[in-house]
Short mmCIF file of C-alpha atoms in Angstrom, two decimals:
data_model
loop_
_atom_site.label_atom_id
_atom_site.label_comp_id
_atom_site.label_asym_id
_atom_site.label_seq_id
_atom_site.Cartn_x
_atom_site.Cartn_y
_atom_site.Cartn_z
CA MET A 22 10.01 74.70 -65.42
CA GLY A 23 10.46 76.58 -62.20
CA THR A 24 6.98 75.94 -60.86
CA ARG A 25 6.84 76.10 -57.09
CA PRO A 26 5.94 72.77 -55.43
CA TRP A 27 3.10 74.25 -53.45
CA VAL A 28 1.51 75.60 -56.63
CA ALA A 29 1.63 72.14 -58.26
CA ALA A 30 0.21 70.60 -55.08
CA LEU A 31 -2.58 73.18 -55.07
CA PHE A 32 -3.62 72.27 -58.60
CA LEU A 33 -3.43 68.54 -57.82
CA LEU A 34 -5.37 68.84 -54.54
CA PRO A 35 -8.93 68.67 -56.03
CA ALA A 36 -8.07 65.55 -58.02
CA LEU A 37 -6.34 63.97 -55.02
CA LEU A 38 -9.29 64.71 -52.76
CA LEU A 39 -11.72 63.25 -55.30
CA LEU A 40 -9.50 60.19 -55.78
CA GLY A 41 -9.21 59.68 -52.05
CA ALA A 42 -12.96 60.03 -51.45
CA LEU A 43 -14.07 57.79 -54.31
CA VAL A 44 -11.27 55.21 -54.45
CA VAL A 45 -8.85 55.13 -51.53
CA TYR A 46 -11.35 55.51 -48.68
CA PRO A 47 -13.79 52.85 -50.02
CA ILE A 48 -10.91 50.39 -50.47
CA VAL A 49 -9.55 50.97 -46.96
CA TYR A 50 -13.02 50.77 -45.39
CA THR A 51 -13.89 47.59 -47.33
CA VAL A 52 -10.69 45.88 -46.17
CA GLN A 53 -11.41 46.93 -42.59
CA ARG A 54 -15.06 45.87 -42.79
CA SER A 55 -14.11 42.42 -44.11
CA LEU A 56 -12.44 41.68 -40.77
CA PHE A 57 -15.65 42.16 -38.77
CA ASP A 58 -18.85 40.13 -38.41
CA ALA A 59 -22.19 40.66 -40.13
CA ASP A 60 -23.23 43.79 -38.20
CA GLY A 61 -19.69 45.10 -37.73
CA SER A 62 -19.69 44.85 -33.95
CA ALA A 63 -17.13 42.07 -33.44
CA PHE A 64 -13.69 41.48 -34.92
CA VAL A 65 -13.52 38.06 -36.60
CA GLY A 66 -10.22 38.28 -38.49
CA LEU A 67 -10.13 36.16 -41.64
CA LYS A 68 -13.28 34.19 -40.82
CA ASN A 69 -15.26 35.93 -43.57
CA PHE A 70 -12.66 34.86 -46.13
CA GLY A 71 -12.99 31.30 -44.86
CA THR A 72 -16.73 31.53 -45.41
CA VAL A 73 -16.16 32.69 -48.98
CA PHE A 74 -14.10 29.60 -49.81
CA THR A 75 -16.37 27.09 -48.07
CA ASP A 76 -19.89 28.28 -48.93
CA HIS A 77 -21.34 26.26 -51.83
CA GLY A 78 -23.18 29.22 -53.38
CA ILE A 79 -20.09 31.44 -53.31
CA LEU A 80 -17.92 28.65 -54.75
CA THR A 81 -20.39 28.42 -57.64
CA ALA A 82 -19.87 32.14 -58.20
CA VAL A 83 -16.08 31.63 -58.18
CA ARG A 84 -16.39 28.83 -60.74
CA ASN A 85 -18.64 30.92 -62.98
CA ASN A 86 -16.24 33.85 -62.75
CA ALA A 87 -13.44 31.58 -63.92
CA ILE A 88 -15.58 30.53 -66.91
CA TRP A 89 -16.35 34.17 -67.67
CA VAL A 90 -12.68 35.21 -67.53
CA VAL A 91 -11.58 32.43 -69.88
CA VAL A 92 -14.44 32.35 -72.39
CA ALA A 93 -15.90 35.85 -72.76
CA PRO A 94 -12.69 37.88 -73.45
CA THR A 95 -11.27 35.18 -75.71
CA VAL A 96 -14.38 34.84 -77.88
CA ALA A 97 -15.08 38.59 -77.97
CA THR A 98 -11.48 39.33 -79.00
CA ALA A 99 -11.50 36.60 -81.65
CA LEU A 100 -14.75 37.89 -83.13
CA GLY A 101 -13.44 41.45 -82.99
CA LEU A 102 -10.37 40.34 -84.94
CA VAL A 103 -12.50 38.61 -87.56
CA PHE A 104 -14.80 41.63 -87.89
CA ALA A 105 -11.86 44.03 -88.13
CA VAL A 106 -10.32 42.02 -90.97
CA LEU A 107 -13.67 41.72 -92.74
CA THR A 108 -14.26 45.47 -92.65
CA GLU A 109 -11.27 45.89 -94.93
CA ARG A 110 -12.78 43.54 -97.50
CA VAL A 111 -16.46 44.50 -97.64
CA ARG A 112 -17.85 47.34 -99.68
CA TRP A 113 -20.03 48.83 -96.96
CA SER A 114 -17.38 48.72 -94.24
CA THR A 115 -18.64 51.83 -92.41
CA ALA A 116 -22.18 50.47 -92.19
CA PHE A 117 -20.81 47.09 -91.10
CA LYS A 118 -18.78 48.70 -88.30
CA LEU A 119 -21.81 50.72 -87.22
CA VAL A 120 -24.00 47.63 -86.95
CA ILE A 121 -21.38 45.65 -84.99
CA PHE A 122 -20.50 48.54 -82.69
CA MET A 123 -24.09 49.70 -82.09
CA PRO A 124 -24.70 47.34 -79.10
CA MET A 125 -22.01 49.27 -77.20
CA ALA A 126 -24.39 52.23 -77.16
CA ILE A 127 -26.92 50.15 -75.21
CA SER A 128 -26.67 50.02 -71.44
CA MET A 129 -26.20 46.72 -69.62
CA LEU A 130 -29.70 47.14 -68.20
CA ALA A 131 -31.29 47.51 -71.63
CA ALA A 132 -29.20 44.66 -73.06
CA GLY A 133 -30.27 42.43 -70.18
CA ILE A 134 -33.95 43.16 -70.81
CA ILE A 135 -33.51 42.53 -74.54
CA PHE A 136 -31.86 39.16 -74.04
CA ARG A 137 -34.30 38.15 -71.33
CA LEU A 138 -36.92 38.38 -74.09
CA VAL A 139 -34.65 36.78 -76.70
CA TYR A 140 -34.18 33.72 -74.46
CA GLU A 141 -37.88 33.28 -73.61
CA GLN A 142 -38.92 29.60 -73.70
CA ASP A 143 -42.11 30.33 -75.67
CA PRO A 144 -41.18 30.35 -79.40
CA GLY A 145 -43.94 32.89 -79.93
CA ARG A 146 -42.02 35.41 -77.78
CA GLY A 147 -38.38 34.34 -77.69
CA VAL A 148 -36.42 34.99 -80.88
CA ALA A 149 -33.79 32.34 -80.12
CA ASN A 150 -36.34 29.56 -79.71
CA ALA A 151 -38.36 30.80 -82.68
CA VAL A 152 -35.29 30.20 -84.86
CA VAL A 153 -34.48 26.85 -83.22
CA VAL A 154 -38.05 25.58 -83.56
CA ALA A 155 -38.27 26.74 -87.19
CA VAL A 156 -35.07 24.87 -88.07
CA HIS A 157 -36.17 21.80 -86.08
CA ASP A 158 -39.58 21.68 -87.71
CA THR A 159 -38.00 22.01 -91.16
CA PHE A 160 -36.13 18.73 -90.78
CA THR A 161 -38.38 16.89 -88.30
CA ASP A 162 -42.08 16.16 -88.51
CA ASN A 163 -44.20 17.24 -85.58
CA ALA A 164 -46.01 14.56 -83.63
CA ALA A 165 -49.35 13.74 -85.20
CA TYR A 166 -51.24 13.12 -81.95
CA PRO A 167 -49.35 14.20 -78.82
CA GLY A 168 -50.61 12.53 -75.65
CA ALA A 169 -52.32 9.57 -77.32
CA ARG A 170 -52.03 6.17 -75.60
CA PRO A 171 -53.52 2.67 -75.86
CA ARG A 172 -56.25 1.36 -73.59
CA PRO A 173 -54.88 -0.43 -70.49
CA GLY A 174 -54.99 -4.20 -70.83
CA GLY A 175 -55.27 -4.17 -74.61
CA ASP A 176 -53.04 -5.84 -77.18
CA LEU A 177 -51.22 -2.56 -77.77
CA ALA A 178 -48.97 -1.76 -74.80
CA PRO A 179 -46.20 0.76 -73.90
CA SER A 180 -42.68 -0.22 -74.97
CA ALA A 181 -39.19 1.31 -74.86
CA GLY A 182 -38.64 4.95 -75.76
CA GLY A 183 -42.27 6.02 -75.47
CA SER A 184 -43.52 3.85 -78.32
CA PHE A 185 -46.42 1.36 -78.24
CA THR A 186 -46.09 -2.23 -79.48
CA THR A 187 -48.57 -5.06 -79.92
CA LYS A 188 -48.19 -8.17 -77.80
CA SER A 189 -49.29 -10.51 -80.59
CA ALA A 190 -47.83 -10.90 -84.07
CA ALA A 191 -49.64 -9.60 -87.14
CA GLN A 192 -51.08 -12.08 -89.64
CA GLN A 193 -51.97 -11.82 -93.31
CA GLY A 194 -55.68 -11.65 -94.02
CA SER A 195 -56.52 -10.76 -90.41
CA PRO A 196 -56.85 -6.99 -89.76
CA ALA A 197 -54.65 -5.77 -86.88
CA ASP A 198 -56.56 -2.82 -85.47
CA LEU A 199 -54.70 -0.30 -83.29
CA PRO A 200 -57.12 1.63 -81.05
CA LEU A 201 -55.90 4.69 -79.12
CA ILE A 202 -57.35 6.96 -76.47
CA GLY A 203 -56.21 10.09 -74.62
CA ILE A 204 -56.93 12.65 -77.34
CA PRO A 205 -59.65 15.22 -76.58
CA GLN A 206 -62.22 15.58 -79.34
CA ASN A 207 -61.39 19.26 -79.75
CA LYS A 208 -57.73 18.40 -80.39
CA LEU A 209 -58.48 16.28 -83.42
CA PRO A 210 -57.90 17.83 -86.87
CA SER A 211 -60.93 19.68 -88.16
CA ASN A 212 -60.99 17.46 -91.26
CA ALA A 213 -60.96 14.16 -89.30
CA VAL A 214 -63.38 11.61 -90.76
CA ASP A 215 -65.03 8.54 -89.28
CA ALA A 216 -62.80 5.48 -89.01
CA LYS A 217 -63.41 2.56 -91.34
CA PRO A 218 -62.57 -1.12 -90.82
CA ALA A 219 -59.62 -2.20 -92.97
CA PRO A 220 -60.46 -4.82 -95.62
CA SER A 221 -58.85 -8.24 -95.26
CA GLN A 222 -56.18 -8.92 -97.88
CA PRO A 223 -54.48 -12.31 -98.11
CA ASP A 224 -51.14 -10.91 -99.38
CA SER A 225 -50.66 -8.09 -96.84
CA VAL A 226 -51.18 -6.97 -93.27
CA THR A 227 -53.90 -4.36 -92.81
CA GLY A 228 -55.59 -2.56 -89.94
CA THR A 229 -57.04 0.69 -88.68
CA VAL A 230 -55.70 3.33 -86.30
CA TRP A 231 -58.51 5.29 -84.68
CA LEU A 232 -59.64 7.13 -81.57
CA ASP A 233 -61.47 4.42 -79.64
CA PHE A 234 -63.91 6.81 -78.00
CA ARG A 235 -67.32 8.13 -78.97
CA PRO A 236 -68.88 11.22 -77.36
CA GLY A 237 -71.22 10.08 -74.61
CA GLY A 238 -69.14 6.99 -73.88
CA THR A 239 -71.55 4.64 -75.65
CA GLY A 240 -68.96 2.88 -77.78
CA LYS A 241 -67.51 -0.57 -77.20
CA PRO A 242 -63.75 -0.76 -76.43
CA GLY A 243 -61.67 -2.22 -79.24
CA VAL A 244 -64.49 -1.98 -81.79
CA ILE A 245 -64.77 0.67 -84.52
CA ASP A 246 -68.16 2.15 -83.60
CA PRO A 247 -70.03 4.63 -85.80
CA GLY A 248 -68.86 8.20 -85.14
CA GLU A 249 -65.40 7.24 -83.87
CA LYS A 250 -62.75 9.26 -85.67
CA ALA A 251 -59.84 7.99 -87.75
CA LEU A 252 -56.27 8.98 -86.86
CA SER A 253 -54.56 9.74 -90.15
CA GLY A 254 -50.82 10.07 -90.69
CA VAL A 255 -49.83 7.69 -87.87
CA LYS A 256 -46.63 5.78 -88.61
CA VAL A 257 -46.93 1.99 -88.16
CA GLN A 258 -43.81 -0.21 -88.06
CA ALA A 259 -43.51 -3.98 -88.36
CA VAL A 260 -40.73 -5.20 -86.04
CA LYS A 261 -39.03 -8.62 -86.11
CA ASP A 262 -36.17 -9.44 -83.75
CA GLY A 263 -35.76 -5.77 -82.92
CA LYS A 264 -35.47 -4.70 -86.57
CA VAL A 265 -38.03 -2.72 -88.58
CA VAL A 266 -38.97 -4.79 -91.63
CA ALA A 267 -41.79 -2.61 -92.99
CA THR A 268 -43.35 0.80 -92.43
CA ALA A 269 -46.65 2.38 -93.38
CA LYS A 270 -48.79 5.42 -92.52
CA SER A 271 -52.48 5.42 -91.80
CA GLY A 272 -54.64 7.05 -94.43
CA LYS A 273 -57.39 9.61 -94.04
CA ASP A 274 -59.86 6.91 -92.92
CA GLY A 275 -57.29 5.48 -90.45
CA THR A 276 -56.49 2.34 -92.45
CA TYR A 277 -52.94 1.21 -93.22
CA LYS A 278 -51.39 -1.53 -95.33
CA LEU A 279 -48.10 -3.37 -94.78
CA PRO A 280 -46.48 -5.83 -97.24
CA ALA A 281 -46.44 -9.60 -96.73
CA SER A 282 -43.01 -9.32 -95.08
CA ALA A 283 -44.77 -7.85 -92.02
CA ALA A 284 -46.54 -11.15 -91.33
CA GLY A 285 -45.37 -12.62 -88.04
CA ALA A 286 -43.99 -9.27 -86.85
CA GLN A 287 -45.15 -7.17 -83.94
CA LEU A 288 -46.66 -3.82 -84.86
CA ARG A 289 -45.17 -0.72 -83.27
CA LEU A 290 -46.36 2.87 -83.15
CA PRO A 291 -43.11 4.88 -82.65
CA ALA A 292 -42.91 7.66 -80.09
CA SER A 293 -42.61 10.27 -82.85
CA ASN A 294 -46.38 9.95 -83.32
CA PHE A 295 -47.13 11.03 -79.77
CA SER A 296 -44.36 13.24 -78.39
CA GLY A 297 -45.36 16.79 -77.49
CA LYS A 298 -44.66 19.75 -79.71
CA TYR A 299 -41.01 20.81 -79.74
CA ASN A 300 -40.68 24.10 -77.86
CA GLY A 301 -36.99 24.79 -78.36
CA VAL A 302 -34.09 25.04 -75.93
CA ASN A 303 -34.34 26.03 -72.29
CA TRP A 304 -31.79 28.82 -72.59
CA LEU A 305 -32.45 30.10 -69.07
CA GLY A 306 -32.30 26.64 -67.47
CA PRO A 307 -29.53 25.63 -65.04
CA ASN A 308 -27.36 24.02 -67.72
CA LEU A 309 -27.32 26.86 -70.27
CA ILE A 310 -27.87 30.00 -68.21
CA THR A 311 -24.18 30.97 -67.95
CA PRO A 312 -23.35 30.36 -71.64
CA SER A 313 -26.49 32.27 -72.60
CA ILE A 314 -25.50 35.32 -70.56
CA ILE A 315 -21.94 35.14 -71.89
CA GLY A 316 -23.43 35.17 -75.40
CA SER A 317 -25.26 38.43 -74.64
CA TYR A 318 -22.03 39.95 -73.27
CA ILE A 319 -20.12 38.97 -76.43
CA TRP A 320 -22.89 40.54 -78.53
CA MET A 321 -22.24 43.83 -76.74
CA TRP A 322 -18.45 43.85 -76.52
CA ALA A 323 -17.34 42.28 -79.80
CA GLY A 324 -17.84 45.72 -81.38
CA PHE A 325 -15.53 47.29 -78.79
CA ALA A 326 -12.84 44.74 -79.63
CA MET A 327 -13.39 45.30 -83.36
CA VAL A 328 -12.85 49.06 -83.13
CA LEU A 329 -9.59 48.77 -81.18
CA ILE A 330 -8.24 45.98 -83.36
CA ALA A 331 -9.23 47.86 -86.54
CA ALA A 332 -7.26 50.86 -85.29
CA GLY A 333 -4.23 48.61 -84.78
CA LEU A 334 -4.78 46.97 -88.16
CA ALA A 335 -4.65 50.37 -89.84
CA GLY A 336 -1.05 50.71 -88.64
CA VAL A 337 0.11 47.35 -90.01
CA PRO A 338 2.57 47.90 -92.92
CA ARG A 339 0.76 46.82 -96.09
CA GLU A 340 4.00 46.08 -97.88
CA LEU A 341 4.59 43.11 -95.57
CA MET A 342 1.28 41.55 -96.58
CA GLU A 343 1.89 42.25 -100.26
CA GLN A 344 5.37 40.74 -100.05
CA ALA A 345 3.95 37.61 -98.43
CA ARG A 346 1.39 37.28 -101.23
CA VAL A 347 4.08 37.75 -103.84
CA ASP A 348 6.06 34.96 -102.15
CA GLY A 349 3.08 32.64 -102.63
CA ALA A 350 1.31 32.86 -99.26
CA ASN A 351 -2.45 32.40 -99.34
CA GLU A 352 -4.85 34.62 -97.38
CA TRP A 353 -4.99 32.29 -94.38
CA GLN A 354 -1.18 32.22 -94.15
CA VAL A 355 -1.01 36.00 -94.43
CA PHE A 356 -3.57 36.31 -91.65
CA ARG A 357 -1.90 33.76 -89.38
CA ARG A 358 1.76 34.61 -90.03
CA ILE A 359 1.62 38.39 -90.65
CA THR A 360 -1.59 40.00 -89.40
CA VAL A 361 -2.00 38.24 -86.06
CA PRO A 362 1.66 38.54 -84.90
CA LEU A 363 1.74 42.25 -85.74
CA LEU A 364 -1.55 42.78 -83.91
CA ALA A 365 -0.45 40.78 -80.85
CA PRO A 366 0.09 43.88 -78.62
CA VAL A 367 -3.39 45.19 -79.46
CA LEU A 368 -4.97 41.77 -78.98
CA VAL A 369 -3.38 41.44 -75.54
CA VAL A 370 -4.59 44.89 -74.48
CA VAL A 371 -8.14 44.14 -75.66
CA THR A 372 -8.20 40.72 -73.98
CA VAL A 373 -6.84 42.05 -70.68
CA THR A 374 -9.27 44.98 -70.70
CA LEU A 375 -12.19 42.61 -71.22
CA MET A 376 -10.88 40.33 -68.45
CA ILE A 377 -11.01 43.25 -66.03
CA ASN A 378 -14.50 44.04 -67.27
CA VAL A 379 -15.90 40.52 -66.83
CA LEU A 380 -14.51 40.21 -63.31
CA LYS A 381 -16.96 42.96 -62.38
CA ILE A 382 -19.92 41.65 -64.40
CA PHE A 383 -23.17 42.11 -62.49
CA ASP A 384 -25.95 43.74 -64.51
CA LEU A 385 -26.48 41.09 -67.17
CA VAL A 386 -26.50 38.21 -64.70
CA TYR A 387 -28.89 39.96 -62.33
CA ILE A 388 -31.36 40.89 -65.09
CA ILE A 389 -31.26 37.89 -67.43
CA ALA A 390 -31.11 35.00 -64.95
CA PRO A 391 -34.58 34.19 -63.53
CA GLY A 392 -34.91 33.57 -59.82
CA SER A 393 -35.00 29.80 -60.24
CA THR A 394 -31.57 29.66 -61.90
CA GLN A 395 -29.89 32.78 -60.56
CA SER A 396 -27.84 30.66 -58.18
CA ASP A 397 -26.55 28.64 -61.15
CA ALA A 398 -25.50 31.83 -62.97
CA ASN A 399 -24.09 33.51 -59.87
CA VAL A 400 -20.84 35.51 -60.12
CA LEU A 401 -18.75 37.23 -57.47
CA ALA A 402 -20.06 40.75 -58.10
CA LEU A 403 -23.64 39.53 -57.84
CA GLN A 404 -22.83 37.49 -54.75
CA LEU A 405 -21.29 40.60 -53.18
CA TYR A 406 -24.58 42.42 -53.67
CA LEU A 407 -26.69 39.50 -52.47
CA SER A 408 -24.54 38.97 -49.35
CA SER A 409 -24.48 42.64 -48.40
CA PHE A 410 -27.80 44.11 -49.52
CA GLY A 411 -29.87 41.46 -51.33
CA GLY A 412 -31.13 39.50 -48.36
CA GLY A 413 -27.89 38.02 -47.04
CA ASP A 414 -27.53 40.87 -44.53
CA ASN A 415 -23.84 40.08 -44.01
CA GLN A 416 -21.66 42.97 -45.04
CA GLY A 417 -18.63 41.24 -43.57
CA VAL A 418 -18.79 38.46 -46.15
CA GLY A 419 -19.75 40.96 -48.86
CA SER A 420 -16.69 43.07 -48.02
CA ALA A 421 -14.50 39.96 -48.13
CA ILE A 422 -15.79 39.22 -51.63
CA GLY A 423 -15.03 42.82 -52.60
CA VAL A 424 -11.45 42.47 -51.36
CA ILE A 425 -11.04 39.23 -53.32
CA LEU A 426 -12.33 40.93 -56.47
CA LEU A 427 -9.84 43.75 -55.92
CA LEU A 428 -6.98 41.27 -55.53
CA LEU A 429 -8.07 39.50 -58.73
CA VAL A 430 -8.28 42.71 -60.73
CA LEU A 431 -5.02 44.28 -59.50
CA PRO A 432 -2.55 41.93 -61.24
CA VAL A 433 -4.42 42.25 -64.53
CA MET A 434 -4.49 46.04 -64.23
CA ILE A 435 -0.79 46.21 -63.38
CA PHE A 436 0.04 43.99 -66.36
CA ASN A 437 -2.05 46.19 -68.66
CA ILE A 438 -0.51 49.43 -67.38
CA ARG A 439 3.04 48.12 -67.78
CA ARG A 440 2.35 46.95 -71.30
CA LEU A 441 0.84 50.31 -72.25
CA ARG A 442 3.91 52.08 -70.85
CA ARG A 443 6.24 49.82 -72.78
CA GLU A 444 4.28 50.50 -75.95
CA GLY A 445 4.46 54.24 -75.26
CA ARG A 446 8.23 54.16 -74.93
CA ARG A 447 8.72 52.47 -78.32
#
C-alpha cells in the first residue's frame, strides 16, 4: 500500500515494547535464573532441573498435572458438548445457557472459597456431604447407640467387624440378658424407660438389652437393677455355624424374643447398632482432594466449552441430520455419526485450550486444599510459587519449574495456532 517501513515500525513499536517487557524479558530472565542456585550467586547448570525430577513433592505435582491435563479438559469438553446439544432441545434454552455459563463470571478465588465450603466435612455446613448423608440415611438406619460396649469379662464379648457376640449358646426358657455400658445418661433417648426382665418362655429365646449402669454406681453388674434404662431398637441376631438363623429387635422395655430355631445359637449384636453417625465423605482428604478440585474446575469451565461448541453446532448443516433421520438413523446415531464428526475441529480447539489452561492451574488448588493435604493436591504452578516465594526460598528451582511449564505449554499452543490458521484458510 506504499506505507514506508519506518512508519509501520513506529506504529508497531509500543506493542513490541510492551510484548518485550511483559513476555520476552520474563522468559529470558527465568531461563537464565534457572541455571543458578537458590540465591542466584553461583552457576549450577542443570542441577535445578535434576532437583525437579528427583524431589518427591515435585514429582507428586508432575503426576497431578498429568491427571489434570487428561481428565479436566476431556470431561469439561464432553459436558460442554452434551449441554450444547441439549440447548437445542429444551424450551428455555437461553436460561439454560445462562445458568451453565454463569460460573465463568466468578473468579477462581471466589470459586475456590465456594467449593471450600461445599466440601466441608460437617454435613451441617458442607453441601456435598449434606446430600451424601441425606441419601445414606434414606437407605441405611443410623446406629441406635453409638459407642456402647459390653462389660469386660462378661458373657458378651467383642467379635469380628465391631459386633459383640455371646460366648455361651442361648437356651429356650432361660432368658439371655445382654447388658451394655459406655453410653452416657444424657445420650439416651428422652423417652427411655426402665428395663424389665424378659419372661421365660419354653418355646422361644428371650432376654433384655439394657444399660447396665445406675446413676451413683450402686447397681450390681449383670443384674437389671431398678432405675437402669432399657435400650430399645437394638438388633439381636442368633448365629449358628457363622450363619444368622433368626433376628429380633429389642422393644421399648429392652426385651426381645427369638423363635425356637435360635436355641443353641450364639447371640450377636451387629456393629450397625453401635457405629458412629455417618458424616459423609472426606472430600478434602488425601485420596479425594485432586478429584474434588477438578470437579470445581469442571463446574466453572463446562459453560465455556458449551458456548464455543454451541457456536460450532449452529454452523452444522441441518439437512445432513434430517437426511440421516429419513434414512432411519436414531438420535444417538445422528449424534455419533453426524454431529460429533462435524464438530471435531471445534472440540479439538476447546480441548487444547483447556489443556493450556489446566497446565497453569494454581488458584483453585491453593484455596481449596487445606494445609494437611495441600501436598497431595500439589501441581506445578503451585509448586513454583511454594519453591520461590512460599517458604521454599529457592528461586532457582522455581525458575526451573517455570521453564518446564513453558516447554509443556509451547507444543500445545503451536498445535492450536496451526489448527486455527488451517481453519481460517478453508
